[in-house]
Amino acid sequence: MSEDEFRAALSRLSAGVVLVTAHDPDEGPRGEDVGMTATSFMSVSLDPPLVMVSVRNGSRMDDLLARQPLWAVSVLSESQRHIAGRFAMKGRISDRLLFEDIPYRRGEATGAPLVGGALAVIESRTEQRVTAGDHTLVVGRVLSAGTPSADGGPLMYFRSRYRTLG
């Protein structure tokens, strides 16, 4: 099986799109917010409440979550495609500039940005990191969860493109 065949097969699996965020207190005098678009995010357990995200080994988010256990997820709505695209760019500009015109509030439990208008927000503390090939699975205990917005449907990823339901 080739890498292209593997990608083509998995592109037929639809996934919700989230923005994973964390605050890096060691970057600059006031720290810096870091964000990453992800489609590999899921609920793991209800008791205790656990979620999991997959991050590319050696990425900025992987490096940060290796030393910063607090992170958050904003479940993006169909109207937030521009946010997903912005934080998924390769060779992108600094995270500080990426957050500049996006409405967000700081999570009380993590200090991480929670995107305004997201369908749901979840704050977590890392419980376990598992290396899996070229990615690391980060399992987090949910510290808080909320559904700040009921407007619109979810942003989806299918056949290598952002999509909406319906």
Coordinates of N, CA and C in Angstrom, one line a residue:
M1 N 0.8 -1.2 0.0 CA 0.0 0.0 0.0 C 0.9 1.2 0.0
S2 N 0.6 2.2 -0.8 CA 1.3 3.4 -0.9 C 0.7 4.5 0.1
E3 N 1.5 5.5 0.4 CA 1.0 6.6 1.2 C -0.2 7.3 0.6
D4 N -0.2 7.4 -0.7 CA -1.3 8.1 -1.4 C -2.6 7.2 -1.3
E5 N -2.4 5.9 -1.4 CA -3.6 5.0 -1.3 C -4.2 5.1 0.1
F6 N -3.3 5.1 1.1 CA -3.7 5.3 2.5 C -4.4 6.6 2.7
R7 N -3.9 7.7 2.3 CA -4.5 9.0 2.4 C -5.9 9.0 1.7
A8 N -5.9 8.5 0.5 CA -7.2 8.5 -0.3 C -8.3 7.7 0.5
A9 N -7.9 6.6 1.0 CA -8.9 5.8 1.8 C -9.4 6.5 3.0
L10 N -8.5 7.1 3.8 CA -8.9 7.8 5.0 C -9.6 9.2 4.7
S11 N -9.4 9.7 3.5 CA -10.1 11.0 3.2 C -11.6 10.8 3.1
R12 N -12.0 9.5 3.0 CA -13.4 9.2 2.9 C -14.1 9.2 4.3
L13 N -13.3 9.4 5.3 CA -13.8 9.4 6.7 C -14.0 10.9 7.1
S14 N -15.3 11.2 7.3 CA -15.5 12.6 7.7 C -15.2 12.8 9.2
A15 N -14.7 14.1 9.5 CA -14.3 14.4 10.8 C -14.7 15.8 11.2
G16 N -15.0 16.0 12.4 CA -15.2 17.4 12.9 C -13.9 18.1 12.9
V17 N -14.0 19.5 12.9 CA -12.8 20.3 12.9 C -12.7 21.1 14.2
V18 N -11.6 21.1 14.9 CA -11.4 21.8 16.1 C -10.2 22.6 16.1
L19 N -10.1 23.6 16.9 CA -8.9 24.4 17.1 C -8.4 24.0 18.5
V20 N -7.2 23.5 18.6 CA -6.5 23.1 19.8 C -5.6 24.3 20.2
T21 N -5.7 24.8 21.4 CA -5.0 26.0 21.9 C -4.3 25.7 23.2
A22 N -3.2 26.4 23.4 CA -2.6 26.4 24.7 C -1.8 27.7 24.9
H23 N -1.5 28.1 26.1 CA -0.7 29.3 26.4 C 0.7 28.9 26.8
D24 N 1.6 29.4 26.1 CA 3.0 29.2 26.4 C 3.6 30.3 27.3
P25 N 3.7 30.0 28.6 CA 4.1 31.1 29.5 C 5.6 31.4 29.3
D26 N 6.4 30.6 28.7 CA 7.8 30.8 28.6 C 8.2 31.6 27.3
E27 N 7.2 31.9 26.5 CA 7.5 32.6 25.2 C 7.3 34.1 25.4
G28 N 8.3 34.9 25.5 CA 8.2 36.3 25.6 C 7.8 36.7 27.1
P29 N 7.7 38.1 27.3 CA 7.5 38.6 28.6 C 6.1 38.2 29.2
R30 N 5.1 38.1 28.3 CA 3.7 37.8 28.7 C 3.3 36.4 28.2
G31 N 4.2 35.7 27.6 CA 3.8 34.4 27.1 C 3.2 34.6 25.7
E32 N 2.8 33.5 25.1 CA 2.2 33.5 23.8 C 1.2 32.4 23.6
D33 N 0.1 32.7 22.9 CA -0.9 31.7 22.6 C -0.5 30.9 21.4
V34 N -0.8 29.6 21.4 CA -0.4 28.7 20.3 C -1.7 28.0 19.9
G35 N -1.9 27.9 18.6 CA -3.1 27.2 18.1 C -2.8 26.2 17.0
M36 N -3.6 25.2 16.8 CA -3.4 24.2 15.8 C -4.8 23.6 15.4
T37 N -5.1 23.6 14.1 CA -6.3 23.0 13.6 C -6.1 21.5 13.7
A38 N -7.2 20.8 14.1 CA -7.1 19.3 14.2 C -8.4 18.7 13.7
T39 N -8.3 17.5 13.1 CA -9.5 16.7 12.8 C -9.4 15.4 13.5
S40 N -8.3 15.1 14.2 CA -8.1 13.9 14.9 C -8.3 14.2 16.4
F41 N -9.5 14.4 16.8 CA -9.9 14.7 18.2 C -11.1 13.9 18.5
M42 N -11.1 13.3 19.7 CA -12.3 12.5 20.1 C -12.5 12.4 21.6
S43 N -13.7 12.0 21.9 CA -14.0 11.6 23.3 C -13.4 10.2 23.6
V44 N -12.8 10.0 24.8 CA -12.2 8.7 25.1 C -13.0 8.0 26.2
S45 N -13.5 8.8 27.2 CA -14.1 8.2 28.3 C -15.1 9.2 29.0
L46 N -16.1 8.7 29.5 CA -17.1 9.6 30.3 C -16.7 9.6 31.8
D47 N -16.1 8.4 32.3 CA -15.8 8.3 33.7 C -14.4 7.7 33.9
P48 N -13.4 8.5 34.0 CA -13.4 10.0 34.1 C -13.5 10.6 32.7
P49 N -13.9 11.8 32.7 CA -14.1 12.5 31.4 C -12.7 12.7 30.7
L50 N -12.4 12.0 29.6 CA -11.2 12.1 28.9 C -11.4 12.4 27.4
V51 N -10.5 13.2 26.8 CA -10.5 13.4 25.4 C -9.1 13.2 24.9
M52 N -9.0 13.1 23.5 CA -7.7 12.8 22.9 C -7.5 13.6 21.6
V53 N -6.3 14.1 21.4 CA -6.0 14.8 20.2 C -4.7 14.2 19.7
S54 N -4.5 14.1 18.4 CA -3.3 13.6 17.8 C -2.5 14.8 17.2
V55 N -1.3 14.9 17.6 CA -0.4 16.1 17.2 C 0.8 15.5 16.5
R56 N 1.3 16.1 15.5 CA 2.5 15.7 14.7 C 3.7 15.8 15.6
N57 N 4.5 14.8 15.6 CA 5.8 14.8 16.4 C 6.6 15.9 15.9
G58 N 7.2 16.7 16.9 CA 8.1 17.8 16.5 C 7.4 19.1 16.1
S59 N 6.1 19.1 16.1 CA 5.4 20.3 15.8 C 5.4 21.3 17.0
R60 N 5.1 22.5 16.7 CA 5.1 23.5 17.8 C 4.1 23.1 18.9
M61 N 3.0 22.6 18.6 CA 2.0 22.1 19.6 C 2.5 20.9 20.3
D62 N 3.1 20.0 19.6 CA 3.7 18.8 20.3 C 4.7 19.2 21.3
D63 N 5.6 20.1 20.9 CA 6.7 20.6 21.8 C 6.1 21.3 23.0
L64 N 5.1 22.1 22.8 CA 4.5 22.9 23.9 C 3.7 21.9 24.9
L65 N 2.9 21.0 24.3 CA 2.2 20.1 25.2 C 3.0 19.1 25.9
A66 N 4.3 18.9 25.5 CA 5.2 18.1 26.2 C 5.6 18.7 27.5
R67 N 5.5 20.0 27.6 CA 5.9 20.7 28.9 C 4.8 21.5 29.5
Q68 N 3.7 21.8 28.8 CA 2.6 22.5 29.3 C 1.4 21.6 29.3
P69 N 0.9 21.2 30.5 CA -0.2 20.2 30.5 C -1.6 20.7 30.3
L70 N -1.7 22.1 30.3 CA -3.1 22.7 30.2 C -3.3 23.1 28.7
W71 N -4.4 22.6 28.2 CA -4.8 23.0 26.8 C -6.3 23.0 26.6
A72 N -6.7 23.5 25.5 CA -8.2 23.6 25.3 C -8.5 23.3 23.8
V73 N -9.8 23.1 23.6 CA -10.3 22.8 22.3 C -11.6 23.6 22.0
S74 N -11.6 24.2 20.9 CA -12.9 24.9 20.4 C -13.4 24.1 19.2
V75 N -14.6 23.6 19.3 CA -15.3 22.9 18.2 C -15.8 23.9 17.3
L76 N -15.2 24.0 16.1 CA -15.5 25.0 15.1 C -16.9 24.8 14.4
S77 N -17.6 26.0 14.2 CA -18.8 25.9 13.5 C -18.6 26.1 12.0
E78 N -19.6 25.9 11.2 CA -19.5 26.0 9.7 C -19.1 27.4 9.3
S79 N -19.3 28.4 10.1 CA -19.0 29.7 9.7 C -17.5 30.1 10.1
Q80 N -16.8 29.1 10.7 CA -15.4 29.4 11.1 C -14.4 28.7 10.3
R81 N -14.7 28.4 9.0 CA -13.7 27.8 8.1 C -12.4 28.6 8.0
H82 N -12.5 29.9 8.0 CA -11.4 30.8 7.9 C -10.4 30.6 9.1
I83 N -10.9 30.3 10.2 CA -10.1 30.0 11.4 C -9.3 28.7 11.2
A84 N -10.1 27.7 10.8 CA -9.5 26.4 10.5 C -8.3 26.5 9.5
G85 N -8.6 27.2 8.4 CA -7.6 27.3 7.4 C -6.4 28.1 7.9
R86 N -6.6 29.1 8.6 CA -5.5 30.0 9.1 C -4.5 29.2 10.0
F87 N -5.1 28.4 10.9 CA -4.2 27.6 11.8 C -3.7 26.3 11.3
A88 N -4.1 26.0 10.0 CA -3.6 24.8 9.4 C -2.5 25.1 8.4
M89 N -2.2 26.3 8.1 CA -1.2 26.7 7.1 C 0.2 26.2 7.4
K90 N 0.8 25.7 6.4 CA 2.2 25.3 6.6 C 3.1 26.5 6.4
G91 N 4.2 26.6 7.2 CA 5.1 27.8 7.0 C 4.4 29.1 7.4
R92 N 3.5 29.0 8.3 CA 2.7 30.2 8.7 C 3.4 31.2 9.5
I93 N 2.7 32.4 9.6 CA 3.3 33.5 10.4 C 3.1 33.1 11.9
S94 N 3.6 34.0 12.8 CA 3.6 33.7 14.2 C 2.1 33.6 14.7
D95 N 2.0 32.7 15.7 CA 0.7 32.5 16.3 C 0.1 33.8 16.9
R96 N 0.9 34.7 17.4 CA 0.4 36.0 17.9 C -0.4 36.7 16.8
L97 N 0.1 36.7 15.6 CA -0.6 37.4 14.5 C -1.9 36.6 14.1
L98 N -1.8 35.2 14.2 CA -3.0 34.4 13.9 C -4.2 34.7 14.8
F99 N -3.9 35.0 16.0 CA -5.0 35.2 17.0 C -5.5 36.7 17.0
E100 N -4.7 37.5 16.3 CA -4.9 39.0 16.4 C -6.4 39.4 16.2
D101 N -7.1 39.0 15.2 CA -8.4 39.5 14.9 C -9.5 38.4 15.1
I102 N -9.2 37.4 15.9 CA -10.2 36.4 16.2 C -10.7 36.6 17.6
P103 N -12.1 36.7 17.8 CA -12.6 36.9 19.1 C -12.4 35.6 19.9
Y104 N -11.9 35.8 21.1 CA -11.7 34.7 22.0 C -11.7 35.2 23.5
R105 N -11.9 34.2 24.4 CA -11.8 34.5 25.8 C -10.8 33.5 26.4
R106 N -10.2 33.8 27.5 CA -9.3 32.8 28.1 C -10.1 31.9 29.0
G107 N -9.7 30.6 28.9 CA -10.4 29.6 29.7 C -9.9 29.8 31.2
E108 N -10.9 29.7 32.1 CA -10.6 29.8 33.5 C -9.7 28.7 34.0
A109 N -9.8 27.5 33.5 CA -9.1 26.4 34.0 C -7.7 26.3 33.4
T110 N -7.5 26.8 32.2 CA -6.2 26.5 31.5 C -5.5 27.8 31.0
G111 N -6.2 28.9 31.0 CA -5.7 30.1 30.4 C -5.5 30.1 28.9
A112 N -5.9 29.0 28.3 CA -5.8 28.9 26.8 C -7.0 29.7 26.1
P113 N -6.8 30.1 24.9 CA -7.8 30.8 24.2 C -9.0 29.9 23.8
L114 N -10.2 30.3 24.0 CA -11.4 29.6 23.6 C -12.1 30.5 22.6
V115 N -12.3 30.0 21.4 CA -12.7 30.8 20.3 C -14.2 31.2 20.4
G116 N -14.5 32.5 20.3 CA -15.9 33.0 20.3 C -16.7 32.4 19.1
G117 N -17.9 32.0 19.4 CA -18.8 31.5 18.3 C -18.6 30.0 18.1
A118 N -17.7 29.4 18.9 CA -17.5 27.9 18.7 C -18.7 27.2 19.2
L119 N -19.0 26.0 18.7 CA -20.1 25.2 19.1 C -20.0 24.6 20.5
A120 N -18.7 24.3 20.8 CA -18.4 23.8 22.1 C -17.0 24.1 22.5
V121 N -16.7 24.2 23.8 CA -15.3 24.4 24.2 C -15.0 23.4 25.4
I122 N -13.8 23.0 25.4 CA -13.4 22.0 26.3 C -12.0 22.4 26.8
E123 N -11.8 22.4 28.2 CA -10.5 22.6 28.7 C -10.0 21.3 29.4
S124 N -8.7 21.0 29.2 CA -8.1 19.7 29.6 C -6.8 19.9 30.2
R125 N -6.4 18.9 31.0 CA -5.0 18.7 31.6 C -4.5 17.3 31.1
T126 N -3.3 17.4 30.5 CA -2.8 16.1 29.9 C -2.6 15.1 31.0
E127 N -3.1 13.9 30.7 CA -2.9 12.7 31.6 C -1.9 11.7 31.1
Q128 N -1.9 11.7 29.7 CA -1.0 10.7 29.1 C -0.6 11.1 27.7
R129 N 0.6 10.7 27.3 CA 1.1 11.0 25.9 C 1.6 9.6 25.4
V130 N 1.1 9.3 24.2 CA 1.5 8.0 23.6 C 2.0 8.3 22.2
T131 N 3.2 7.9 22.0 CA 3.8 8.0 20.6 C 3.2 7.0 19.7
A132 N 2.7 7.4 18.6 CA 2.1 6.5 17.6 C 2.6 6.9 16.2
G133 N 3.6 6.3 15.7 CA 4.2 6.6 14.4 C 4.7 8.0 14.4
D134 N 4.3 8.8 13.5 CA 4.8 10.2 13.4 C 4.0 11.2 14.1
H135 N 3.1 10.7 15.0 CA 2.2 11.5 15.8 C 2.3 11.1 17.3
T136 N 1.8 12.0 18.1 CA 1.7 11.7 19.6 C 0.2 11.9 19.9
L137 N -0.4 10.9 20.6 CA -1.7 11.0 21.1 C -1.7 11.6 22.4
V138 N -2.4 12.7 22.6 CA -2.4 13.4 23.9 C -3.8 13.2 24.5
V139 N -3.8 12.5 25.6 CA -5.0 12.2 26.3 C -5.1 13.2 27.5
G140 N -6.3 13.9 27.5 CA -6.5 14.9 28.5 C -7.7 14.7 29.4
R141 N -7.6 15.0 30.7 CA -8.8 14.9 31.6 C -9.5 16.3 31.4
V142 N -10.8 16.2 31.2 CA -11.6 17.4 30.9 C -11.8 18.1 32.3
L143 N -11.4 19.4 32.3 CA -11.5 20.2 33.5 C -12.8 21.0 33.4
S144 N -13.2 21.4 32.2 CA -14.5 22.1 32.0 C -14.9 21.9 30.6
A145 N -16.2 22.0 30.4 CA -16.8 21.9 29.0 C -18.0 22.8 29.0
G146 N -18.3 23.3 27.8 CA -19.4 24.2 27.6 C -19.9 24.3 26.2
T147 N -21.1 24.7 26.0 CA -21.7 24.9 24.7 C -22.1 26.3 24.5
P148 N -21.1 27.3 24.3 CA -21.5 28.7 24.2 C -22.3 29.1 23.0
S149 N -22.3 28.3 21.9 CA -23.0 28.7 20.7 C -23.8 27.6 20.2
A150 N -25.1 27.8 19.9 CA -25.9 26.8 19.2 C -26.2 27.2 17.8
D151 N -25.5 28.2 17.3 CA -25.8 28.7 16.0 C -25.0 27.9 14.9
G152 N -25.8 27.4 13.9 CA -25.2 26.8 12.8 C -24.8 25.3 13.1
G153 N -24.2 24.7 12.1 CA -23.8 23.3 12.2 C -22.3 23.3 12.4
P154 N -21.8 22.0 12.4 CA -20.3 21.9 12.6 C -19.5 22.0 11.3
L155 N -18.3 22.4 11.5 CA -17.4 22.4 10.3 C -16.8 21.0 10.2
M156 N -16.9 20.4 9.0 CA -16.5 19.1 8.8 C -15.3 19.0 7.8
Y157 N -14.5 17.9 7.8 CA -13.4 17.7 6.9 C -13.7 16.4 6.2
F158 N -13.8 16.4 4.9 CA -14.1 15.2 4.1 C -13.5 15.3 2.7
R159 N -12.8 14.3 2.3 CA -12.1 14.3 1.0 C -11.2 15.5 0.8
S160 N -10.4 15.7 1.9 CA -9.4 16.8 1.9 C -9.9 18.2 1.8
R161 N -11.2 18.4 2.1 CA -11.7 19.7 2.0 C -12.6 20.0 3.2
Y162 N -12.7 21.3 3.6 CA -13.7 21.7 4.7 C -15.1 21.6 4.1
R163 N -16.0 21.1 4.8 CA -17.4 21.0 4.3 C -18.4 21.3 5.5
T164 N -19.6 21.4 5.1 CA -20.7 21.6 6.1 C -21.7 20.5 5.9
L165 N -22.5 20.3 6.9 CA -23.6 19.3 6.8 C -24.7 19.9 6.0
G166 N -25.4 19.0 5.3 CA -26.6 19.4 4.5 C -26.4 19.7 3.1

